[in-house]
PDB file of C-alpha atoms in Angstrom:
ATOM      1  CA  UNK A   1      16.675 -98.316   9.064  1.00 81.00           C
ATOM      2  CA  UNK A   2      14.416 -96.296  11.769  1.00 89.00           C
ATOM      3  CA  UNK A   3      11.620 -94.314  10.204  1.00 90.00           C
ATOM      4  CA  UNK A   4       9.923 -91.412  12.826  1.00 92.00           C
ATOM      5  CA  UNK A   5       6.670 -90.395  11.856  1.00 92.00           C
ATOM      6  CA  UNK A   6       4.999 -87.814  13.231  1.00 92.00           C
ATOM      7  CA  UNK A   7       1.383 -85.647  12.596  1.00 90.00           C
ATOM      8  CA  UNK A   8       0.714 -87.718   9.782  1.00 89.00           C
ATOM      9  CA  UNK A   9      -2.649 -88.828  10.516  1.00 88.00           C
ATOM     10  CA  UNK A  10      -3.556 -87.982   7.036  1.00 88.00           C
ATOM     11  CA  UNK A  11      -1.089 -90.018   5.477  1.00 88.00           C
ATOM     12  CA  UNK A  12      -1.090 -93.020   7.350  1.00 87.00           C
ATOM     13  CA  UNK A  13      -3.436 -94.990   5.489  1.00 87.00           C
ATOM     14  CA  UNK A  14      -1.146 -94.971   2.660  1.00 90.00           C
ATOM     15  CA  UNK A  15       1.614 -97.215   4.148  1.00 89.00           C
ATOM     16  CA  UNK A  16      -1.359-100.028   5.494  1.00 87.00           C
ATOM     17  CA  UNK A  17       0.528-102.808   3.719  1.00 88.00           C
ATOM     18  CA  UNK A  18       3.887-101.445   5.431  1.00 88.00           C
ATOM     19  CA  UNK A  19       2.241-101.241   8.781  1.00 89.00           C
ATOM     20  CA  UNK A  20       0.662-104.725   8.614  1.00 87.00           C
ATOM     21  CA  UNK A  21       3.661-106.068   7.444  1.00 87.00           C
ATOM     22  CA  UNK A  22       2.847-107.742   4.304  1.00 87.00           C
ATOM     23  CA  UNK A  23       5.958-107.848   2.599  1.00 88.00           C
ATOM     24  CA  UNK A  24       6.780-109.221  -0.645  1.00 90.00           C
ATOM     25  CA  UNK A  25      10.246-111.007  -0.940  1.00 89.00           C
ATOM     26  CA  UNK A  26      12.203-110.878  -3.852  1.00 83.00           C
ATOM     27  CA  UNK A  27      15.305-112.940  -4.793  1.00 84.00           C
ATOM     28  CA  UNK A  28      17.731-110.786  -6.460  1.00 77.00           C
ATOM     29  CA  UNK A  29      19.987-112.970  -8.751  1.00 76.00           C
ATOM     30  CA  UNK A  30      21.982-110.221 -10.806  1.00 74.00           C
ATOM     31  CA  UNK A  31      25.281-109.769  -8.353  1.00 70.00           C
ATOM     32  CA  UNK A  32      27.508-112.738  -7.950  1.00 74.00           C
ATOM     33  CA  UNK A  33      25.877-113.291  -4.227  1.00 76.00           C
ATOM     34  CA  UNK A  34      22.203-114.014  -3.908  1.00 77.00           C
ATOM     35  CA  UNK A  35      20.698-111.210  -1.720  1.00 83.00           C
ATOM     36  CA  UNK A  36      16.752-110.889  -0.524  1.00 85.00           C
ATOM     37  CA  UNK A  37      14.822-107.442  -0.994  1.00 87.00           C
ATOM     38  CA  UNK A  38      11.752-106.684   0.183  1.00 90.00           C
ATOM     39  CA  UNK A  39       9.033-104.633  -0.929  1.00 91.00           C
ATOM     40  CA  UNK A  40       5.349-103.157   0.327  1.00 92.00           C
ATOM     41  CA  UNK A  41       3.006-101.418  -1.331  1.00 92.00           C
ATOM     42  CA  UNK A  42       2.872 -97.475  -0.433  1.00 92.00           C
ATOM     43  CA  UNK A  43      -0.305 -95.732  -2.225  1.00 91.00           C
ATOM     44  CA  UNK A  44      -0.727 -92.395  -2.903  1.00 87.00           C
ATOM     45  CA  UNK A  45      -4.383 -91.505  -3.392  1.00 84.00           C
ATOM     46  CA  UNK A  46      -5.430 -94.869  -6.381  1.00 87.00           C
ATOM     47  CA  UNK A  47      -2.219 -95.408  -7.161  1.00 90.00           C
ATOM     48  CA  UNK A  48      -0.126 -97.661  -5.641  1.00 91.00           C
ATOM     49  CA  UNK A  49       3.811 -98.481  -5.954  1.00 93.00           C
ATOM     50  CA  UNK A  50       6.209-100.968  -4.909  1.00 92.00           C
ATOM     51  CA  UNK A  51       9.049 -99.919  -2.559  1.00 91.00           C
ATOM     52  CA  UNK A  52      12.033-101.382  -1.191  1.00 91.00           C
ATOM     53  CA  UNK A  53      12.010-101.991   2.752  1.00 91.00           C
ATOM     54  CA  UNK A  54      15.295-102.683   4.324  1.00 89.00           C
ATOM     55  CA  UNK A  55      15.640-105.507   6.315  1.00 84.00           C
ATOM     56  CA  UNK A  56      16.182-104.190   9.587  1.00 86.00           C
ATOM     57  CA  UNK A  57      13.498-101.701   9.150  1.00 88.00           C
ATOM     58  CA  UNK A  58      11.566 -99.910  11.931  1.00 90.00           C
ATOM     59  CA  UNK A  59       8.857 -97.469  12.014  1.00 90.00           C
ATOM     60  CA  UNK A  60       8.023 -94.838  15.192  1.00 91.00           C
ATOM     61  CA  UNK A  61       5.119 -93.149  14.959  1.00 91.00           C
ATOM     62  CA  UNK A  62       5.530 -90.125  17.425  1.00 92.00           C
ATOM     63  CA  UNK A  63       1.766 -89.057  18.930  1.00 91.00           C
ATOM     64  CA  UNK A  64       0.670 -86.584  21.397  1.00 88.00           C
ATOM     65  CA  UNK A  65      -1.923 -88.048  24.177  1.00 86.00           C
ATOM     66  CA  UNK A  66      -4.157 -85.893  22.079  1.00 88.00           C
ATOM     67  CA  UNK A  67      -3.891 -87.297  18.758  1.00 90.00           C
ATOM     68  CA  UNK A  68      -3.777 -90.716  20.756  1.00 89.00           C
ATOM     69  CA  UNK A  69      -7.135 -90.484  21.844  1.00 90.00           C
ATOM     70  CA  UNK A  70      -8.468 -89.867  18.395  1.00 90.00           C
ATOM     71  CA  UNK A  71      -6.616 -92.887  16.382  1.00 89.00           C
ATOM     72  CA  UNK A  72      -8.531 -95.979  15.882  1.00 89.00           C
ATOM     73  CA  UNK A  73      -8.059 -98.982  17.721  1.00 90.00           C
ATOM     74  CA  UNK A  74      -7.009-101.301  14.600  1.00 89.00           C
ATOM     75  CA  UNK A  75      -4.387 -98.494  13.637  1.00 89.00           C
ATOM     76  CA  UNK A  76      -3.271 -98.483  16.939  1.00 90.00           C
ATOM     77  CA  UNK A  77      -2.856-102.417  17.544  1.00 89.00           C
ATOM     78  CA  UNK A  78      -0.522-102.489  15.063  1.00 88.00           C
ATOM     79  CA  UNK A  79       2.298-100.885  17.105  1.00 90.00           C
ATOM     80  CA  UNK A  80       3.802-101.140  20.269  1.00 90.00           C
ATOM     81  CA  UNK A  81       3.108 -98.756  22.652  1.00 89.00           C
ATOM     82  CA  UNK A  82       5.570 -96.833  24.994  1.00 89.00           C
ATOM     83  CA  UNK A  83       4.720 -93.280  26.291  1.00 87.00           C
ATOM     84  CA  UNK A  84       7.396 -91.241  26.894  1.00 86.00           C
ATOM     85  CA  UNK A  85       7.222 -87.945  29.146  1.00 85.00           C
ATOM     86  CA  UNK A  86      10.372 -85.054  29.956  1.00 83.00           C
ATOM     87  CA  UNK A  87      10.896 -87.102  33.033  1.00 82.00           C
ATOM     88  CA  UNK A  88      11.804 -90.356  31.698  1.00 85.00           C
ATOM     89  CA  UNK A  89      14.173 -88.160  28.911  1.00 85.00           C
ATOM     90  CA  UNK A  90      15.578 -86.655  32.057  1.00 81.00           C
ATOM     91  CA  UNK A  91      16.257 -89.939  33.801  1.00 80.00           C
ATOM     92  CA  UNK A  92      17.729 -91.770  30.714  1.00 82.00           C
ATOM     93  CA  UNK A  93      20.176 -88.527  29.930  1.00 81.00           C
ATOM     94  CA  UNK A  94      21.572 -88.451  33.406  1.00 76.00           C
ATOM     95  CA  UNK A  95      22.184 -92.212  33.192  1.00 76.00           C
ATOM     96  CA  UNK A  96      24.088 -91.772  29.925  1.00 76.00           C
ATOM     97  CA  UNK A  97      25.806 -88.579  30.235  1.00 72.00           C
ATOM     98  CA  UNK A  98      29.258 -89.182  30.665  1.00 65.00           C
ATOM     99  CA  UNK A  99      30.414 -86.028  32.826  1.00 62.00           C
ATOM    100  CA  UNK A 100      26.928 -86.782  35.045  1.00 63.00           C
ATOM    101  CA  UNK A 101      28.465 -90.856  35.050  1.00 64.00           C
ATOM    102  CA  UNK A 102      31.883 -89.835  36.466  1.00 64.00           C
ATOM    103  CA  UNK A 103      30.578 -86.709  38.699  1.00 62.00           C
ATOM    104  CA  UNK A 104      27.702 -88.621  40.409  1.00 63.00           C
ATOM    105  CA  UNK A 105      27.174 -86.276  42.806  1.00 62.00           C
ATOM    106  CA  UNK A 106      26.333 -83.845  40.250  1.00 61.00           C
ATOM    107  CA  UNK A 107      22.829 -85.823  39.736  1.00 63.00           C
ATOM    108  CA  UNK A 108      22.441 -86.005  43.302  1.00 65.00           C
ATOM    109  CA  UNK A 109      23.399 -82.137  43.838  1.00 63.00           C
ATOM    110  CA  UNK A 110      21.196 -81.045  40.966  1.00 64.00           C
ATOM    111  CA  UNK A 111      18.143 -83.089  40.300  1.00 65.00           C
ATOM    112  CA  UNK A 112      16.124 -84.030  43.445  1.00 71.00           C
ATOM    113  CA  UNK A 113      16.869 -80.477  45.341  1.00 73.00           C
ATOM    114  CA  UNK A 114      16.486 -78.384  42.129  1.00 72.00           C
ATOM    115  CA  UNK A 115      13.483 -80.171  41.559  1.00 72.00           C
ATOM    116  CA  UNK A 116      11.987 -79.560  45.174  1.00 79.00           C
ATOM    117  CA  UNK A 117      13.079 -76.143  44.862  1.00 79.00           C
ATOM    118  CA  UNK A 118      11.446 -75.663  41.753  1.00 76.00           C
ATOM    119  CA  UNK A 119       8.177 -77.368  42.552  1.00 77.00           C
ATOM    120  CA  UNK A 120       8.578 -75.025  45.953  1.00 84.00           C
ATOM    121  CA  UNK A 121       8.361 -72.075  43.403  1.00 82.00           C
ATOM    122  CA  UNK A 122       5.898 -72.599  41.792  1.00 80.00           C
ATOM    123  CA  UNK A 123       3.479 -74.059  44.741  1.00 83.00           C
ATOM    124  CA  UNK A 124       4.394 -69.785  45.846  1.00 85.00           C
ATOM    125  CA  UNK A 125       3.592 -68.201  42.636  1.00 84.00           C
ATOM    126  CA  UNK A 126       0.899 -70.185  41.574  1.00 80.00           C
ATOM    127  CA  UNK A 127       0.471 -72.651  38.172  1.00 77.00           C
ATOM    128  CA  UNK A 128      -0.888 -68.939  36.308  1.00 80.00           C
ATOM    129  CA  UNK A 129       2.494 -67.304  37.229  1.00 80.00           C
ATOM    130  CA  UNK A 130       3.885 -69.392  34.208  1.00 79.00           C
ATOM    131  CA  UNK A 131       2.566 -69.533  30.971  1.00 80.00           C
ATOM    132  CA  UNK A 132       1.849 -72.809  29.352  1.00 80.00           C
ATOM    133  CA  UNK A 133       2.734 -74.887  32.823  1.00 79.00           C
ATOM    134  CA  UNK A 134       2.328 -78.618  32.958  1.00 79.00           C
ATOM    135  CA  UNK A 135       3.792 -79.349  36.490  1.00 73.00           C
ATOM    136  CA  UNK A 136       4.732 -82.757  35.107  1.00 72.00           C
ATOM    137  CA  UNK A 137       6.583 -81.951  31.639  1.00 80.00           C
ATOM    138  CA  UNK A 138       8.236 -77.951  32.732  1.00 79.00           C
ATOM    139  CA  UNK A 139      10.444 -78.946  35.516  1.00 79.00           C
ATOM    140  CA  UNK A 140      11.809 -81.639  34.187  1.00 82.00           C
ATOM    141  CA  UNK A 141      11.827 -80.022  30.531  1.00 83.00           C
ATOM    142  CA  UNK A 142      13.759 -76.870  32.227  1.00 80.00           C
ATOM    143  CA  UNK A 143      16.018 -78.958  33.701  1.00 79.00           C
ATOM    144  CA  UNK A 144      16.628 -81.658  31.172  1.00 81.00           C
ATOM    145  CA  UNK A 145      17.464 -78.362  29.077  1.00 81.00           C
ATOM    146  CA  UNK A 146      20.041 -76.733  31.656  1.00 76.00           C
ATOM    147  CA  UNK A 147      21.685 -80.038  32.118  1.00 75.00           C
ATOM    148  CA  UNK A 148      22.607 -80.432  28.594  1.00 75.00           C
ATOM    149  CA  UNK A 149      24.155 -77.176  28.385  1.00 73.00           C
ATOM    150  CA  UNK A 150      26.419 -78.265  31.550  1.00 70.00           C
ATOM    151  CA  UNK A 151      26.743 -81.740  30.479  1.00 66.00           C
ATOM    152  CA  UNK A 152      30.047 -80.537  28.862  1.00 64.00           C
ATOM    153  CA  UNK A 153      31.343 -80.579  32.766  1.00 61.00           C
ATOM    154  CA  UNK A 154      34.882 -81.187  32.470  1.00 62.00           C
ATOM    155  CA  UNK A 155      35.494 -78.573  29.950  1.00 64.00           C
ATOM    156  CA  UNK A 156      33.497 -76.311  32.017  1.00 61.00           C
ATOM    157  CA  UNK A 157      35.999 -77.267  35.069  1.00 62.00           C
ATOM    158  CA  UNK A 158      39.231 -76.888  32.901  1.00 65.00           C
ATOM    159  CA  UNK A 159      38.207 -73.647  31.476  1.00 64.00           C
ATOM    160  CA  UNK A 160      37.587 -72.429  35.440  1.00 60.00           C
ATOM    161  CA  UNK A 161      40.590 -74.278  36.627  1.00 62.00           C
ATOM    162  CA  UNK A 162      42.947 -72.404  33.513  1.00 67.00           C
ATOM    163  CA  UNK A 163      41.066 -68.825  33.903  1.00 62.00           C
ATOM    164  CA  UNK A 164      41.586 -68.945  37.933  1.00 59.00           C
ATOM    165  CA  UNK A 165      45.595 -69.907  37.327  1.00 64.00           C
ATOM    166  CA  UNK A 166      45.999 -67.357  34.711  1.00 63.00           C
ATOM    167  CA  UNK A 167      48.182 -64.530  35.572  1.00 60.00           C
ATOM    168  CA  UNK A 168      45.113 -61.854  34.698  1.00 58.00           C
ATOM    169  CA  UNK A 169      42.856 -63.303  37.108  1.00 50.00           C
ATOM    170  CA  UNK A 170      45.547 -63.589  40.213  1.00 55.00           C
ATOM    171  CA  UNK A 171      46.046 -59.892  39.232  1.00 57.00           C
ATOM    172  CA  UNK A 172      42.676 -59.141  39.099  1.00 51.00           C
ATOM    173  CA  UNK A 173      42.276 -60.846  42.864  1.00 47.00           C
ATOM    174  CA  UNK A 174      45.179 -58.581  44.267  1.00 48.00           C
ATOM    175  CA  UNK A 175      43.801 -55.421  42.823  1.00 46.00           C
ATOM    176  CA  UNK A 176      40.055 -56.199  43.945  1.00 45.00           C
ATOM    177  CA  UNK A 177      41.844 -57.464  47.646  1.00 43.00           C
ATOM    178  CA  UNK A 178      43.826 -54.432  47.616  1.00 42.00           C
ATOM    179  CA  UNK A 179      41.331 -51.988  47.423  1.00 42.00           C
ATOM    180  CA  UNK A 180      38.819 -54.346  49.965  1.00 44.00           C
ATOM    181  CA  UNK A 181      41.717 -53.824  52.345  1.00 42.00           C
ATOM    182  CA  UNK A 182      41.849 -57.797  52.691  1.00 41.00           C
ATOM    183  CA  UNK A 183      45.082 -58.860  54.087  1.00 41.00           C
TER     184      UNK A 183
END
């Protein structure tokens, strides 16, 4: 089990025997099979209670540079560390995407030039021409967002493929090349 925490600054304190791991182990004898439980110690103001940890469990405490600056080093040291920015996200959902996987040259088509093109942009209309700009979280944000919504490729291809063999859209072509005078 995979706990996320996040903006709970005021809270943490209550799950110190969780975070430093002190577990205690109890034998549970009442099913015909011998299982292990564990339990730590979550208080709530003076009072303190027992609760059940699952084996497997994890904890992710989710903080903005911000907040990061502010925790103390002991709370910190507990945990290990990975910061994560829009561009990594990016990176890691291209990689897994399966239409971006089998239509590589989608991620080479997209990314790098849409990303010059942005950065391009925004070099012309200045970092006050967009509210709330980080130049190294938007881009990647904007495009991380687009991508998703096209990450559905193949559908997107068989719904163009169907709509340009459908007998509406030939029709459509021959009236519109009709009245262009296209032979």
């Amino acid at each position: 089990a995979t706990v996320i925490l996040s903006h709970t600054e005021s809270i943490n304190e209550s799950f110190y025997d969780l975070f430093n791991q002190h577990f205690r182990r109890f034998e549970d004898h009442s099913d015909e099979k011998e299982q292990v439980r564990f339990l730590s110690n979550i208080a709530v103001g003076a009072h303190s209670r027992r609760c059940r940890v699952a084996p497997g469990f994890q904890c992710i405490i989710h903080m903005t540079l911000s907040e990061l600056e502010l925790a103390p080093a002991p709370f910190l040291n507990r945990f290990e560390k990975i910061r994560i920015n829009h561009r990594h996200l990016l990176d890691n959902f291209l990689e897994e995407a399966e239409s971006f996987k089998r239509h590589s040259f989608l991620t080479r088509v997209l990314k790098t030039p849409i990303q010059a093109h942005v950065s391009k942009f925004l070099d012309v209309i200045g970092e006050r021409g967009i509210y709330g700009l980080d130049k190294d979280q938007t881009i990647e944000s904007s495009l991380l967002t687009l991508l998703k919504q096209w990450s559905n490729f193949d559908i997107i291809r068989g719904n163009f493929v169907q709509s340009m063999q459908s007998s509406t859209f030939r029709d459509l072509v021959s009236t519109e090349a009709l009245s262009c005078n296209i032979p």
